[in-house]
XYZ file of N, CA and C in Angstrom:
414
model
N -13.129 -10.299 6.681
C -11.758 -9.874 6.621
C -11.009 -10.421 7.824
N -9.839 -10.927 7.541
C -8.939 -11.267 8.635
C -7.671 -10.458 8.429
N -7.096 -10.014 9.515
C -5.837 -9.270 9.455
C -4.911 -9.857 10.503
N -3.694 -10.116 10.084
C -2.713 -10.620 11.051
C -1.375 -9.949 10.798
N -0.662 -9.732 11.863
C 0.656 -9.111 11.805
C 1.698 -10.180 12.088
N 2.696 -10.263 11.211
C 3.734 -11.278 11.394
C 5.116 -10.702 11.110
N 6.096 -11.264 11.790
C 7.490 -10.895 11.544
C 7.964 -11.739 10.357
N 7.968 -11.118 9.187
C 8.269 -11.851 7.948
C 8.648 -10.838 6.877
N 9.445 -11.267 5.924
C 9.770 -10.426 4.779
C 8.540 -10.331 3.880
N 8.085 -9.126 3.617
C 6.903 -8.899 2.788
C 7.007 -9.609 1.440
N 8.178 -9.611 0.856
C 8.331 -10.149 -0.498
C 8.263 -11.677 -0.549
N 8.216 -12.322 0.601
C 7.998 -13.779 0.608
C 6.563 -14.122 0.221
N 5.698 -13.107 0.151
C 4.295 -13.306 -0.218
C 3.996 -12.921 -1.671
N 5.014 -12.544 -2.437
C 4.758 -12.005 -3.773
C 4.104 -12.997 -4.735
N 4.268 -14.273 -4.520
C 3.655 -15.261 -5.417
C 2.204 -15.584 -5.054
N 1.845 -15.402 -3.798
C 0.517 -15.816 -3.334
C -0.439 -14.663 -3.037
N 0.092 -13.468 -2.853
C -0.710 -12.320 -2.443
C -0.466 -11.121 -3.361
N -1.431 -10.240 -3.411
C -1.181 -8.908 -3.944
C -0.384 -8.181 -2.865
N 0.454 -7.233 -3.258
C 1.250 -6.473 -2.303
C 0.817 -5.018 -2.330
N 1.034 -4.302 -1.232
C 0.689 -2.886 -1.144
C 1.808 -2.121 -0.461
N 1.992 -0.868 -0.874
C 2.932 0.033 -0.219
C 2.528 1.467 -0.530
N 3.116 2.423 0.170
C 2.799 3.839 -0.022
C 3.925 4.545 -0.763
N 3.519 5.467 -1.646
C 4.483 6.284 -2.378
C 3.934 7.710 -2.501
N 4.758 8.560 -3.074
C 4.337 9.937 -3.362
C 3.971 10.051 -4.833
N 3.223 11.086 -5.163
C 2.775 11.323 -6.535
C 3.946 11.574 -7.486
N 5.085 12.042 -6.953
C 6.239 12.271 -7.807
C 6.998 10.981 -8.143
N 6.542 9.865 -7.581
C 7.102 8.526 -7.864
C 8.606 8.444 -7.608
N 9.102 9.168 -6.617
C 10.539 9.179 -6.332
C 11.044 7.790 -5.921
N 10.355 7.143 -5.019
C 10.700 5.795 -4.531
C 12.197 5.645 -4.238
N 12.741 6.620 -3.490
C 14.169 6.625 -3.210
C 14.531 6.278 -1.782
N 13.554 5.911 -0.964
C 13.839 5.591 0.437
C 12.836 4.567 0.943
N 13.200 3.927 2.043
C 12.301 2.961 2.671
C 12.047 1.748 1.785
N 10.943 1.074 2.037
C 10.611 -0.152 1.311
C 10.291 0.115 -0.155
N 9.947 1.365 -0.491
C 9.661 1.715 -1.885
C 10.869 1.461 -2.779
N 12.077 1.593 -2.232
C 13.296 1.320 -3.000
C 13.286 -0.136 -3.474
N 12.935 -1.036 -2.578
C 12.897 -2.460 -2.923
C 11.784 -2.751 -3.931
N 10.624 -2.114 -3.775
C 9.552 -2.279 -4.755
C 10.022 -1.831 -6.137
N 10.705 -0.702 -6.203
C 11.200 -0.194 -7.493
C 12.250 -1.139 -8.074
N 13.162 -1.600 -7.232
C 14.214 -2.506 -7.702
C 13.629 -3.806 -8.268
N 12.649 -4.359 -7.570
C 12.093 -5.654 -7.966
C 11.096 -5.560 -9.129
N 10.302 -4.496 -9.175
C 9.173 -4.456 -10.109
C 9.211 -3.309 -11.125
N 10.220 -2.431 -11.036
C 10.348 -1.316 -11.994
C 9.028 -0.536 -12.125
N 8.511 -0.093 -11.016
C 7.203 0.570 -10.980
C 7.240 2.020 -11.464
N 8.352 2.710 -11.232
C 8.409 4.146 -11.522
C 8.009 4.455 -12.961
N 8.609 3.794 -13.918
C 8.308 4.094 -15.324
C 6.856 3.753 -15.664
N 6.326 2.682 -15.085
C 4.925 2.317 -15.330
C 3.967 3.349 -14.739
N 4.299 3.849 -13.548
C 3.471 4.874 -12.919
C 3.583 6.197 -13.674
N 4.791 6.577 -14.069
C 4.985 7.831 -14.785
C 4.318 7.823 -16.156
N 4.179 6.647 -16.747
C 3.521 6.555 -18.056
C 2.036 6.914 -17.969
N 1.500 6.941 -16.759
C 0.094 7.294 -16.558
C -0.106 8.815 -16.505
N 0.985 9.585 -16.596
C 0.884 11.035 -16.509
C 0.821 11.485 -15.060
N 0.452 12.746 -14.856
C 0.363 13.284 -13.495
C -0.742 12.547 -12.732
N -0.398 12.028 -11.582
C -1.354 11.269 -10.773
C -1.922 12.179 -9.694
N -3.222 12.364 -9.741
C -3.911 13.163 -8.711
C -3.998 12.298 -7.449
N -3.561 12.816 -6.349
C -3.550 12.081 -5.090
C -4.528 12.716 -4.111
N -4.940 12.048 -3.082
C -4.637 10.656 -2.741
C -5.439 9.685 -3.600
N -4.819 8.565 -3.885
C -5.454 7.522 -4.669
C -4.636 6.244 -4.519
N -5.051 5.209 -5.218
C -4.279 3.976 -5.307
C -4.231 3.561 -6.765
N -3.042 3.207 -7.221
C -2.848 2.746 -8.598
C -2.374 1.299 -8.540
N -3.081 0.430 -9.252
C -2.714 -0.991 -9.301
C -1.857 -1.230 -10.539
N -0.646 -1.736 -10.315
C 0.265 -2.125 -11.395
C 0.548 -3.612 -11.190
N 0.074 -4.450 -12.096
C 0.222 -5.894 -11.907
C -0.473 -6.311 -10.626
N 0.291 -6.871 -9.683
C -0.255 -7.269 -8.391
C 0.233 -6.360 -7.258
N 0.601 -5.115 -7.616
C 1.111 -4.172 -6.632
C 0.157 -2.982 -6.498
N -0.365 -2.781 -5.285
C -1.165 -1.604 -4.985
C -0.216 -0.499 -4.535
N -0.186 0.597 -5.281
C 0.636 1.758 -4.962
C -0.278 2.818 -4.350
N -0.261 2.941 -3.037
C -1.083 3.926 -2.349
C -0.355 5.267 -2.408
N -0.939 6.214 -3.099
C -0.309 7.514 -3.287
C -0.949 8.471 -2.288
N -0.181 8.798 -1.242
C -0.732 9.501 -0.087
C -0.205 10.920 0.087
N 0.693 11.343 -0.815
C 1.275 12.689 -0.711
C 1.818 13.091 -2.075
N 2.081 14.373 -2.245
C 2.542 14.873 -3.543
C 4.028 14.598 -3.771
N 4.871 14.952 -2.798
C 6.314 14.830 -2.973
C 6.922 13.945 -1.891
N 8.011 13.326 -2.235
C 8.600 12.319 -1.347
C 8.938 12.854 0.038
N 9.285 14.120 0.159
C 9.688 14.652 1.463
C 8.508 15.061 2.344
N 7.327 15.093 1.779
C 6.143 15.447 2.557
C 5.669 14.245 3.387
N 4.725 14.500 4.261
C 4.146 13.437 5.092
C 2.664 13.309 4.769
N 2.147 12.082 4.752
C 0.710 11.907 4.538
C -0.061 12.278 5.799
N -1.357 12.405 5.648
C -2.236 12.606 6.802
C -3.097 11.355 6.939
N -3.799 11.249 8.039
C -4.709 10.112 8.197
C -5.824 10.183 7.169
N -6.202 11.389 6.762
C -7.250 11.517 5.748
C -6.753 11.061 4.372
N -5.533 11.429 3.994
C -5.036 10.952 2.689
C -4.836 9.438 2.724
N -4.444 8.913 3.877
C -4.316 7.456 4.019
C -5.685 6.804 3.893
N -6.695 7.376 4.515
C -8.053 6.823 4.454
C -8.550 6.774 3.007
N -8.340 7.835 2.255
C -8.781 7.870 0.855
C -8.045 6.813 0.041
N -6.734 6.711 0.205
C -5.947 5.725 -0.547
C -6.358 4.295 -0.183
N -6.591 4.033 1.100
C -7.021 2.696 1.528
C -8.412 2.394 0.967
N -9.286 3.373 0.948
C -10.620 3.177 0.356
C -10.500 2.830 -1.136
N -9.644 3.540 -1.841
C -9.435 3.256 -3.265
C -8.859 1.846 -3.449
N -7.961 1.439 -2.552
C -7.410 0.083 -2.623
C -8.519 -0.942 -2.408
N -9.402 -0.679 -1.465
C -10.518 -1.596 -1.220
C -11.383 -1.749 -2.474
N -11.694 -0.627 -3.145
C -12.499 -0.682 -4.369
C -11.798 -1.507 -5.444
N -10.490 -1.347 -5.569
C -9.730 -2.125 -6.549
C -9.682 -3.610 -6.164
N -9.625 -3.897 -4.870
C -9.661 -5.296 -4.415
C -10.996 -5.933 -4.803
N -12.087 -5.210 -4.595
C -13.413 -5.730 -4.984
C -13.480 -5.963 -6.489
N -13.083 -4.963 -7.260
C -13.155 -5.033 -8.722
C -12.338 -6.199 -9.273
N -11.166 -6.451 -8.669
C -10.256 -7.492 -9.154
C -10.364 -8.802 -8.378
N -11.359 -8.880 -7.502
C -11.618 -10.083 -6.703
C -10.378 -10.575 -5.950
N -9.685 -9.630 -5.331
C -8.482 -9.937 -4.551
C -8.901 -10.575 -3.232
N -8.314 -11.721 -2.922
C -8.634 -12.443 -1.688
C -7.475 -12.463 -0.699
N -6.256 -12.124 -1.182
C -5.072 -12.153 -0.320
C -4.231 -10.912 -0.588
N -3.916 -10.200 0.490
C -3.187 -8.943 0.399
C -2.108 -8.929 1.474
N -0.906 -8.515 1.101
C 0.185 -8.386 2.069
C 0.770 -6.984 1.956
N 1.155 -6.432 3.093
C 1.676 -5.067 3.123
C 2.568 -4.877 4.336
N 3.429 -3.855 4.294
C 4.126 -3.474 5.524
C 3.162 -2.658 6.382
N 3.646 -2.130 7.487
C 2.824 -1.217 8.290
C 2.794 0.115 7.533
N 1.894 0.194 6.540
C 1.875 1.310 5.600
C 1.737 2.658 6.302
N 2.526 3.608 5.823
C 2.486 4.960 6.356
C 3.166 5.133 7.703
N 3.781 4.083 8.230
C 4.286 4.132 9.602
C 5.808 4.104 9.718
N 6.491 3.953 8.601
C 7.952 4.006 8.631
C 8.405 5.448 8.503
N 8.924 5.779 7.352
C 9.385 7.142 7.085
C 8.255 8.165 7.141
N 7.026 7.727 6.874
C 5.888 8.654 6.872
C 5.376 8.992 8.268
N 5.769 8.235 9.275
C 5.555 8.554 10.687
C 4.107 8.574 11.190
N 3.195 7.919 10.490
C 1.850 7.770 11.045
C 1.906 6.686 12.122
N 0.915 6.637 12.991
C 0.882 5.638 14.061
C 0.126 4.398 13.582
N 0.736 3.233 13.759
C 0.174 2.004 13.238
C -1.231 1.728 13.778
N -1.482 1.973 15.028
C -2.819 1.718 15.583
C -3.903 2.466 14.818
N -3.634 3.706 14.462
C -4.605 4.512 13.723
C -4.743 4.027 12.281
N -3.635 3.685 11.648
C -3.683 3.193 10.258
C -4.378 1.835 10.216
N -4.062 0.970 11.169
C -4.711 -0.344 11.221
C -6.221 -0.193 11.384
N -6.652 0.764 12.195
C -8.093 1.005 12.376
C -8.740 1.437 11.056
N -8.053 2.228 10.263
C -8.559 2.631 8.946
C -8.717 1.408 8.050
N -7.707 0.554 8.026
C -7.749 -0.665 7.200
C -8.898 -1.564 7.661
N -9.012 -1.774 8.967
C -10.079 -2.629 9.501
C -11.451 -2.084 9.147
N -11.633 -0.787 9.231
C -12.926 -0.181 8.910
C -13.248 -0.343 7.425
N -12.282 -0.079 6.574
C -12.516 -0.150 5.126
C -12.770 -1.576 4.633
N -12.108 -2.543 5.215
C -12.170 -3.921 4.718
C -13.065 -4.834 5.553
N -13.742 -4.298 6.570
C -14.458 -5.124 7.542
C -15.462 -6.094 6.934
N -16.108 -5.737 5.853
C -17.130 -6.611 5.272
C -16.686 -7.261 3.964
N -15.387 -7.305 3.727
C -14.847 -7.914 2.514
C -14.223 -9.257 2.853
N -14.388 -10.239 1.996
C -13.793 -11.563 2.187
C -12.348 -11.511 1.696
N -11.439 -11.130 2.592
C -10.038 -10.968 2.229
C -9.152 -11.266 3.431
N -7.989 -11.845 3.148
C -6.961 -12.066 4.161
C -5.912 -10.983 3.970
N -5.621 -10.239 5.029
C -4.589 -9.208 4.984
C -3.477 -9.603 5.932
N -2.261 -9.655 5.395
C -1.071 -9.978 6.186
C -0.220 -8.714 6.256
N 0.097 -8.290 7.465
C 0.942 -7.120 7.675
C 2.298 -7.625 8.136
N 3.321 -7.317 7.346
C 4.663 -7.831 7.611
C 5.555 -6.751 8.206
N 6.378 -7.153 9.139
C 7.382 -6.270 9.690
C 8.606 -7.106 10.003
N 9.752 -6.465 10.078
C 10.998 -7.174 10.392
C 11.551 -6.736 11.725
């Protein structure tokens, strides 16, 4: 696994990488980068068609990993719910032979987790997987 952080628009990687972001189980996607994911990919209706989503988990829609780390949009995730969602994403990466993944600093914007701790979770989960992870920030 390689992980690198770059100042770049996440969506510039949509053709070459799978993308990842965090959402709530209620699929509100009304704030933060989730708004852009909904605008570009119309994820809400696809996620809602799956029925009630038990969280924490990760749901793959096309090439988008939706890490579901909390029940409602106004709640905050914990490091444990983030760990479970990242683990589920890793399993889906293995199953789908994903070699390139791009994401923002997940859980660290509106959700207020600390990037150093979240990055350590990602590094631990993906350490023995052959994958390139690009973390984008502006």
